[in-house]
Amino acid sequence: MKTFIYMVRHGESPKTDGNERTRGLTDKGRLDAHIITELLKDEGIDTFVSSPYERAILTIEELARSLGKEVLAFEDLREIVFLSDDKILSEQELYPSVKKMFSDPDFSLPGGESITICQNRSIATLKKILKKYKGQKVVIGTHGAVMTLMMGYFDSQYDLDFLLKTSKPDIYRMEFNEEVLVEAKRIWKS
C-alpha cells in the first residue's frame, strides 16, 4: 500500500532577534504559502502534520483550512536545535555551523543538538507517521535541515549539497511502500 509524504519546507521567514519557535513568515513567505495551496489543493491530501514552529505551520495552514483539515504539531519535527532556549543563530554563523555539523554528525554547538540526534528523533516520528497514516497522503510542514535528514535517511543523495540547493519554500513528494522510499519528486518550481 502506497503512502505519500509531501515534505513542505517553510516559506521565507524574518531572521530577527527573538525565538526560533515564534518566527513567522515574511510577505513573500505568505504569498508563497498561497501558491502552495494552489499547487497541492487537488492532490487529495488526507492529513497535515508539522513542526511546532510557527513558520512551518503558517506555510501549510491555508492549504489545510481550504480542505477542512487541522494541522497537527509534532514536537519531534522541530528544526534542529542550534542554540539553547530556541535562540536564533545569525545568518553569518548558520552556514559554517551547518557545514561542520554535516561533516561531523555528532558535533553540536553549546546547548544545541547534533545532526545524529536530530535525525534520530525526526526519523522516529516519520516512521510513526508512515505507520499511523498508512495509505494516505500526508503533508509535513518542515525545515530545510530536518527535511534533508529525513530524506537522507532513505537515500544518501539527500545531503548537505542537496540542502544548500533547496529553496524557501520547497516541496518534495515522497512515495513509500511500507517504510521503503520508492520515489521522491520535487513539486515546487522556484
PDB file of C-alpha atoms in Angstrom:
ATOM      1  CA  MET A   1       0.000   0.000   0.000  1.00  0.00           C
ATOM      2  CA  LYS A   2       1.408   3.374  -1.064  1.00  0.00           C
ATOM      3  CA  THR A   3       1.743   6.265   1.334  1.00  0.00           C
ATOM      4  CA  PHE A   4       2.676   9.707   0.055  1.00  0.00           C
ATOM      5  CA  ILE A   5       4.555  12.209   2.194  1.00  0.00           C
ATOM      6  CA  TYR A   6       4.675  15.789   0.961  1.00  0.00           C
ATOM      7  CA  MET A   7       7.661  17.481   2.585  1.00  0.00           C
ATOM      8  CA  VAL A   8       6.843  21.203   2.586  1.00  0.00           C
ATOM      9  CA  ARG A   9       9.771  23.321   3.672  1.00  0.00           C
ATOM     10  CA  HIS A  10       8.571  26.574   5.222  1.00  0.00           C
ATOM     11  CA  GLY A  11       8.494  29.836   3.332  1.00  0.00           C
ATOM     12  CA  GLU A  12      10.754  32.822   3.820  1.00  0.00           C
ATOM     13  CA  SER A  13      10.915  33.881   7.462  1.00  0.00           C
ATOM     14  CA  PRO A  14      12.425  37.017   9.019  1.00  0.00           C
ATOM     15  CA  LYS A  15      15.726  36.385  10.834  1.00  0.00           C
ATOM     16  CA  THR A  16      15.345  38.879  13.639  1.00  0.00           C
ATOM     17  CA  ASP A  17      16.273  38.752  17.285  1.00  0.00           C
ATOM     18  CA  GLY A  18      13.977  36.542  19.252  1.00  0.00           C
ATOM     19  CA  ASN A  19      12.868  32.967  19.341  1.00  0.00           C
ATOM     20  CA  GLU A  20      13.096  30.272  16.657  1.00  0.00           C
ATOM     21  CA  ARG A  21       9.666  28.904  17.611  1.00  0.00           C
ATOM     22  CA  THR A  22       7.789  32.136  17.016  1.00  0.00           C
ATOM     23  CA  ARG A  23       9.365  33.360  13.774  1.00  0.00           C
ATOM     24  CA  GLY A  24       6.541  33.879  11.300  1.00  0.00           C
ATOM     25  CA  LEU A  25       6.640  34.467   7.548  1.00  0.00           C
ATOM     26  CA  THR A  26       7.684  37.488   5.505  1.00  0.00           C
ATOM     27  CA  ASP A  27       5.269  38.946   2.941  1.00  0.00           C
ATOM     28  CA  LYS A  28       6.929  36.741   0.310  1.00  0.00           C
ATOM     29  CA  GLY A  29       6.558  33.739   2.621  1.00  0.00           C
ATOM     30  CA  ARG A  30       2.811  34.410   2.958  1.00  0.00           C
ATOM     31  CA  LEU A  31       2.423  34.781  -0.821  1.00  0.00           C
ATOM     32  CA  ASP A  32       4.309  31.514  -1.344  1.00  0.00           C
ATOM     33  CA  ALA A  33       2.015  29.783   1.177  1.00  0.00           C
ATOM     34  CA  HIS A  34      -0.885  30.755  -1.087  1.00  0.00           C
ATOM     35  CA  ILE A  35       0.960  29.286  -4.099  1.00  0.00           C
ATOM     36  CA  ILE A  36       1.471  26.059  -2.106  1.00  0.00           C
ATOM     37  CA  THR A  37      -2.284  25.944  -1.517  1.00  0.00           C
ATOM     38  CA  GLU A  38      -2.924  26.259  -5.254  1.00  0.00           C
ATOM     39  CA  LEU A  39      -0.270  23.633  -6.103  1.00  0.00           C
ATOM     40  CA  LEU A  40      -1.490  20.997  -3.649  1.00  0.00           C
ATOM     41  CA  LYS A  41      -5.242  21.615  -3.272  1.00  0.00           C
ATOM     42  CA  ASP A  42      -6.171  18.894  -5.784  1.00  0.00           C
ATOM     43  CA  GLU A  43      -3.681  16.263  -4.538  1.00  0.00           C
ATOM     44  CA  GLY A  44      -6.209  14.605  -2.217  1.00  0.00           C
ATOM     45  CA  ILE A  45      -4.285  15.325   0.988  1.00  0.00           C
ATOM     46  CA  ASP A  46      -5.680  13.422   3.971  1.00  0.00           C
ATOM     47  CA  THR A  47      -3.571  14.647   6.884  1.00  0.00           C
ATOM     48  CA  PHE A  48      -1.450  17.656   7.850  1.00  0.00           C
ATOM     49  CA  VAL A  49       1.338  17.450  10.420  1.00  0.00           C
ATOM     50  CA  SER A  50       4.018  19.989  11.149  1.00  0.00           C
ATOM     51  CA  SER A  51       6.938  21.121  13.177  1.00  0.00           C
ATOM     52  CA  PRO A  52       5.581  23.155  16.102  1.00  0.00           C
ATOM     53  CA  TYR A  53       7.470  26.212  14.825  1.00  0.00           C
ATOM     54  CA  GLU A  54       5.177  28.992  13.633  1.00  0.00           C
ATOM     55  CA  ARG A  55       6.760  29.436  10.193  1.00  0.00           C
ATOM     56  CA  ALA A  56       6.259  25.749   9.326  1.00  0.00           C
ATOM     57  CA  ILE A  57       2.618  25.746  10.463  1.00  0.00           C
ATOM     58  CA  LEU A  58       1.829  29.021   8.676  1.00  0.00           C
ATOM     59  CA  THR A  59       3.249  27.675   5.408  1.00  0.00           C
ATOM     60  CA  ILE A  60       0.700  24.814   5.257  1.00  0.00           C
ATOM     61  CA  GLU A  61      -2.174  26.221   7.326  1.00  0.00           C
ATOM     62  CA  GLU A  62      -4.064  27.873   4.441  1.00  0.00           C
ATOM     63  CA  LEU A  63      -3.974  24.625   2.466  1.00  0.00           C
ATOM     64  CA  ALA A  64      -5.203  22.607   5.449  1.00  0.00           C
ATOM     65  CA  ARG A  65      -8.053  25.055   6.133  1.00  0.00           C
ATOM     66  CA  SER A  66      -9.096  25.087   2.469  1.00  0.00           C
ATOM     67  CA  LEU A  67      -9.563  21.312   2.743  1.00  0.00           C
ATOM     68  CA  GLY A  68     -11.338  21.487   6.116  1.00  0.00           C
ATOM     69  CA  LYS A  69      -8.394  19.926   7.954  1.00  0.00           C
ATOM     70  CA  GLU A  70      -6.341  20.761  11.047  1.00  0.00           C
ATOM     71  CA  VAL A  71      -2.568  20.974  11.290  1.00  0.00           C
ATOM     72  CA  LEU A  72      -1.250  18.603  13.981  1.00  0.00           C
ATOM     73  CA  ALA A  73       2.005  19.843  15.542  1.00  0.00           C
ATOM     74  CA  PHE A  74       4.586  17.154  16.341  1.00  0.00           C
ATOM     75  CA  GLU A  75       7.319  18.374  18.693  1.00  0.00           C
ATOM     76  CA  ASP A  76       9.952  15.983  17.310  1.00  0.00           C
ATOM     77  CA  LEU A  77       9.610  17.505  13.829  1.00  0.00           C
ATOM     78  CA  ARG A  78      11.069  20.798  15.112  1.00  0.00           C
ATOM     79  CA  GLU A  79      14.088  22.325  13.418  1.00  0.00           C
ATOM     80  CA  ILE A  80      17.492  21.207  14.538  1.00  0.00           C
ATOM     81  CA  VAL A  81      18.192  22.969  17.835  1.00  0.00           C
ATOM     82  CA  PHE A  82      21.251  25.083  17.133  1.00  0.00           C
ATOM     83  CA  LEU A  83      21.352  27.050  20.405  1.00  0.00           C
ATOM     84  CA  SER A  84      19.771  26.675  23.828  1.00  0.00           C
ATOM     85  CA  ASP A  85      16.460  28.390  24.633  1.00  0.00           C
ATOM     86  CA  ASP A  86      15.474  28.415  20.933  1.00  0.00           C
ATOM     87  CA  LYS A  87      17.714  31.406  20.252  1.00  0.00           C
ATOM     88  CA  ILE A  88      18.124  32.415  16.616  1.00  0.00           C
ATOM     89  CA  LEU A  89      21.512  31.671  15.054  1.00  0.00           C
ATOM     90  CA  SER A  90      22.660  34.543  12.822  1.00  0.00           C
ATOM     91  CA  GLU A  91      22.992  34.009   9.065  1.00  0.00           C
ATOM     92  CA  GLN A  92      26.769  34.571   9.389  1.00  0.00           C
ATOM     93  CA  GLU A  93      27.019  31.688  11.886  1.00  0.00           C
ATOM     94  CA  LEU A  94      24.385  29.412  10.359  1.00  0.00           C
ATOM     95  CA  TYR A  95      26.051  28.074   7.200  1.00  0.00           C
ATOM     96  CA  PRO A  96      29.516  27.418   8.675  1.00  0.00           C
ATOM     97  CA  SER A  97      27.827  25.656  11.612  1.00  0.00           C
ATOM     98  CA  VAL A  98      25.614  23.535   9.353  1.00  0.00           C
ATOM     99  CA  LYS A  99      28.611  22.546   7.198  1.00  0.00           C
ATOM    100  CA  LYS A 100      30.535  21.471  10.306  1.00  0.00           C
ATOM    101  CA  MET A 101      27.503  19.549  11.600  1.00  0.00           C
ATOM    102  CA  PHE A 102      27.078  17.637   8.333  1.00  0.00           C
ATOM    103  CA  SER A 103      30.796  16.796   8.201  1.00  0.00           C
ATOM    104  CA  ASP A 104      30.772  15.672  11.847  1.00  0.00           C
ATOM    105  CA  PRO A 105      27.248  14.357  12.628  1.00  0.00           C
ATOM    106  CA  ASP A 106      27.964  14.228  16.384  1.00  0.00           C
ATOM    107  CA  PHE A 107      29.109  17.871  16.616  1.00  0.00           C
ATOM    108  CA  SER A 108      26.776  20.382  18.245  1.00  0.00           C
ATOM    109  CA  LEU A 109      27.009  23.998  19.270  1.00  0.00           C
ATOM    110  CA  PRO A 110      26.861  24.720  23.033  1.00  0.00           C
ATOM    111  CA  GLY A 111      23.314  23.939  24.197  1.00  0.00           C
ATOM    112  CA  GLY A 112      22.319  22.641  20.765  1.00  0.00           C
ATOM    113  CA  GLU A 113      21.847  19.215  19.283  1.00  0.00           C
ATOM    114  CA  SER A 114      23.801  17.211  16.720  1.00  0.00           C
ATOM    115  CA  ILE A 115      22.711  16.024  13.287  1.00  0.00           C
ATOM    116  CA  THR A 116      22.619  12.478  14.697  1.00  0.00           C
ATOM    117  CA  ILE A 117      20.209  13.420  17.491  1.00  0.00           C
ATOM    118  CA  CYS A 118      18.003  15.475  15.158  1.00  0.00           C
ATOM    119  CA  GLN A 119      17.860  12.740  12.518  1.00  0.00           C
ATOM    120  CA  ASN A 120      17.058  10.041  15.082  1.00  0.00           C
ATOM    121  CA  ARG A 121      14.129  11.967  16.570  1.00  0.00           C
ATOM    122  CA  SER A 122      12.716  13.104  13.225  1.00  0.00           C
ATOM    123  CA  ILE A 123      13.007   9.649  11.628  1.00  0.00           C
ATOM    124  CA  ALA A 124      11.316   8.007  14.622  1.00  0.00           C
ATOM    125  CA  THR A 125       8.437  10.454  14.134  1.00  0.00           C
ATOM    126  CA  LEU A 126       8.318   9.926  10.363  1.00  0.00           C
ATOM    127  CA  LYS A 127       8.123   6.159  10.876  1.00  0.00           C
ATOM    128  CA  LYS A 128       5.205   6.656  13.288  1.00  0.00           C
ATOM    129  CA  ILE A 129       3.507   8.860  10.659  1.00  0.00           C
ATOM    130  CA  LEU A 130       4.045   6.211   7.965  1.00  0.00           C
ATOM    131  CA  LYS A 131       2.502   3.582  10.225  1.00  0.00           C
ATOM    132  CA  LYS A 132      -0.424   5.632  11.565  1.00  0.00           C
ATOM    133  CA  TYR A 133      -1.377   7.193   8.214  1.00  0.00           C
ATOM    134  CA  LYS A 134      -0.556   4.209   6.003  1.00  0.00           C
ATOM    135  CA  GLY A 135      -2.142   4.502   2.563  1.00  0.00           C
ATOM    136  CA  GLN A 136      -2.782   8.234   2.977  1.00  0.00           C
ATOM    137  CA  LYS A 137      -1.368  11.431   1.561  1.00  0.00           C
ATOM    138  CA  VAL A 138       0.298  13.426   4.338  1.00  0.00           C
ATOM    139  CA  VAL A 139       1.727  16.945   4.234  1.00  0.00           C
ATOM    140  CA  ILE A 140       4.573  17.600   6.663  1.00  0.00           C
ATOM    141  CA  GLY A 141       5.374  21.256   7.391  1.00  0.00           C
ATOM    142  CA  THR A 142       9.120  21.162   7.921  1.00  0.00           C
ATOM    143  CA  HIS A 143      12.506  22.867   7.836  1.00  0.00           C
ATOM    144  CA  GLY A 144      15.415  22.533   5.411  1.00  0.00           C
ATOM    145  CA  ALA A 145      17.802  20.598   7.642  1.00  0.00           C
ATOM    146  CA  VAL A 146      15.118  18.308   9.082  1.00  0.00           C
ATOM    147  CA  MET A 147      13.676  17.616   5.621  1.00  0.00           C
ATOM    148  CA  THR A 148      17.162  16.794   4.323  1.00  0.00           C
ATOM    149  CA  LEU A 149      17.910  14.491   7.258  1.00  0.00           C
ATOM    150  CA  MET A 150      14.616  12.619   6.876  1.00  0.00           C
ATOM    151  CA  MET A 151      15.047  12.233   3.119  1.00  0.00           C
ATOM    152  CA  GLY A 152      18.756  11.401   3.523  1.00  0.00           C
ATOM    153  CA  TYR A 153      17.921   8.551   5.874  1.00  0.00           C
ATOM    154  CA  PHE A 154      16.258   6.768   2.936  1.00  0.00           C
ATOM    155  CA  ASP A 155      18.580   7.947   0.131  1.00  0.00           C
ATOM    156  CA  SER A 156      22.126   9.307   0.596  1.00  0.00           C
ATOM    157  CA  GLN A 157      21.793  11.736  -2.331  1.00  0.00           C
ATOM    158  CA  TYR A 158      19.886  13.991   0.088  1.00  0.00           C
ATOM    159  CA  ASP A 159      22.893  15.525   1.799  1.00  0.00           C
ATOM    160  CA  LEU A 160      24.392  18.952   2.546  1.00  0.00           C
ATOM    161  CA  ASP A 161      24.726  19.793  -1.169  1.00  0.00           C
ATOM    162  CA  PHE A 162      21.028  18.971  -1.613  1.00  0.00           C
ATOM    163  CA  LEU A 163      20.104  21.149   1.387  1.00  0.00           C
ATOM    164  CA  LEU A 164      22.075  24.100   0.040  1.00  0.00           C
ATOM    165  CA  LYS A 165      20.191  23.869  -3.287  1.00  0.00           C
ATOM    166  CA  THR A 166      16.717  23.838  -1.738  1.00  0.00           C
ATOM    167  CA  SER A 167      14.543  26.919  -1.639  1.00  0.00           C
ATOM    168  CA  LYS A 168      12.169  28.520   0.854  1.00  0.00           C
ATOM    169  CA  PRO A 169       9.579  27.189   0.395  1.00  0.00           C
ATOM    170  CA  ASP A 170      10.190  23.857  -1.278  1.00  0.00           C
ATOM    171  CA  ILE A 171       8.057  20.756  -1.805  1.00  0.00           C
ATOM    172  CA  TYR A 172       9.073  17.125  -2.322  1.00  0.00           C
ATOM    173  CA  ARG A 173       6.554  14.319  -2.753  1.00  0.00           C
ATOM    174  CA  MET A 174       7.903  11.041  -1.387  1.00  0.00           C
ATOM    175  CA  GLU A 175       6.214   7.786  -2.314  1.00  0.00           C
ATOM    176  CA  PHE A 176       6.574   4.957   0.193  1.00  0.00           C
ATOM    177  CA  ASN A 177       5.723   1.274   0.055  1.00  0.00           C
ATOM    178  CA  GLU A 178       5.547   0.482   3.785  1.00  0.00           C
ATOM    179  CA  GLU A 179       8.792   2.115   5.037  1.00  0.00           C
ATOM    180  CA  VAL A 180      10.649   1.813   1.722  1.00  0.00           C
ATOM    181  CA  LEU A 181      11.120   5.008  -0.288  1.00  0.00           C
ATOM    182  CA  VAL A 182      10.075   4.277  -3.873  1.00  0.00           C
ATOM    183  CA  GLU A 183      10.459   7.751  -5.355  1.00  0.00           C
ATOM    184  CA  ALA A 184      10.992  11.380  -4.382  1.00  0.00           C
ATOM    185  CA  LYS A 185       9.961  14.131  -6.753  1.00  0.00           C
ATOM    186  CA  ARG A 186      10.295  17.895  -6.443  1.00  0.00           C
ATOM    187  CA  ILE A 187       6.981  19.690  -6.934  1.00  0.00           C
ATOM    188  CA  TRP A 188       7.915  23.299  -6.104  1.00  0.00           C
ATOM    189  CA  LYS A 189       9.099  25.280  -9.095  1.00  0.00           C
ATOM    190  CA  SER A 190      11.138  28.247  -7.919  1.00  0.00           C
TER     191      SER A 190
END
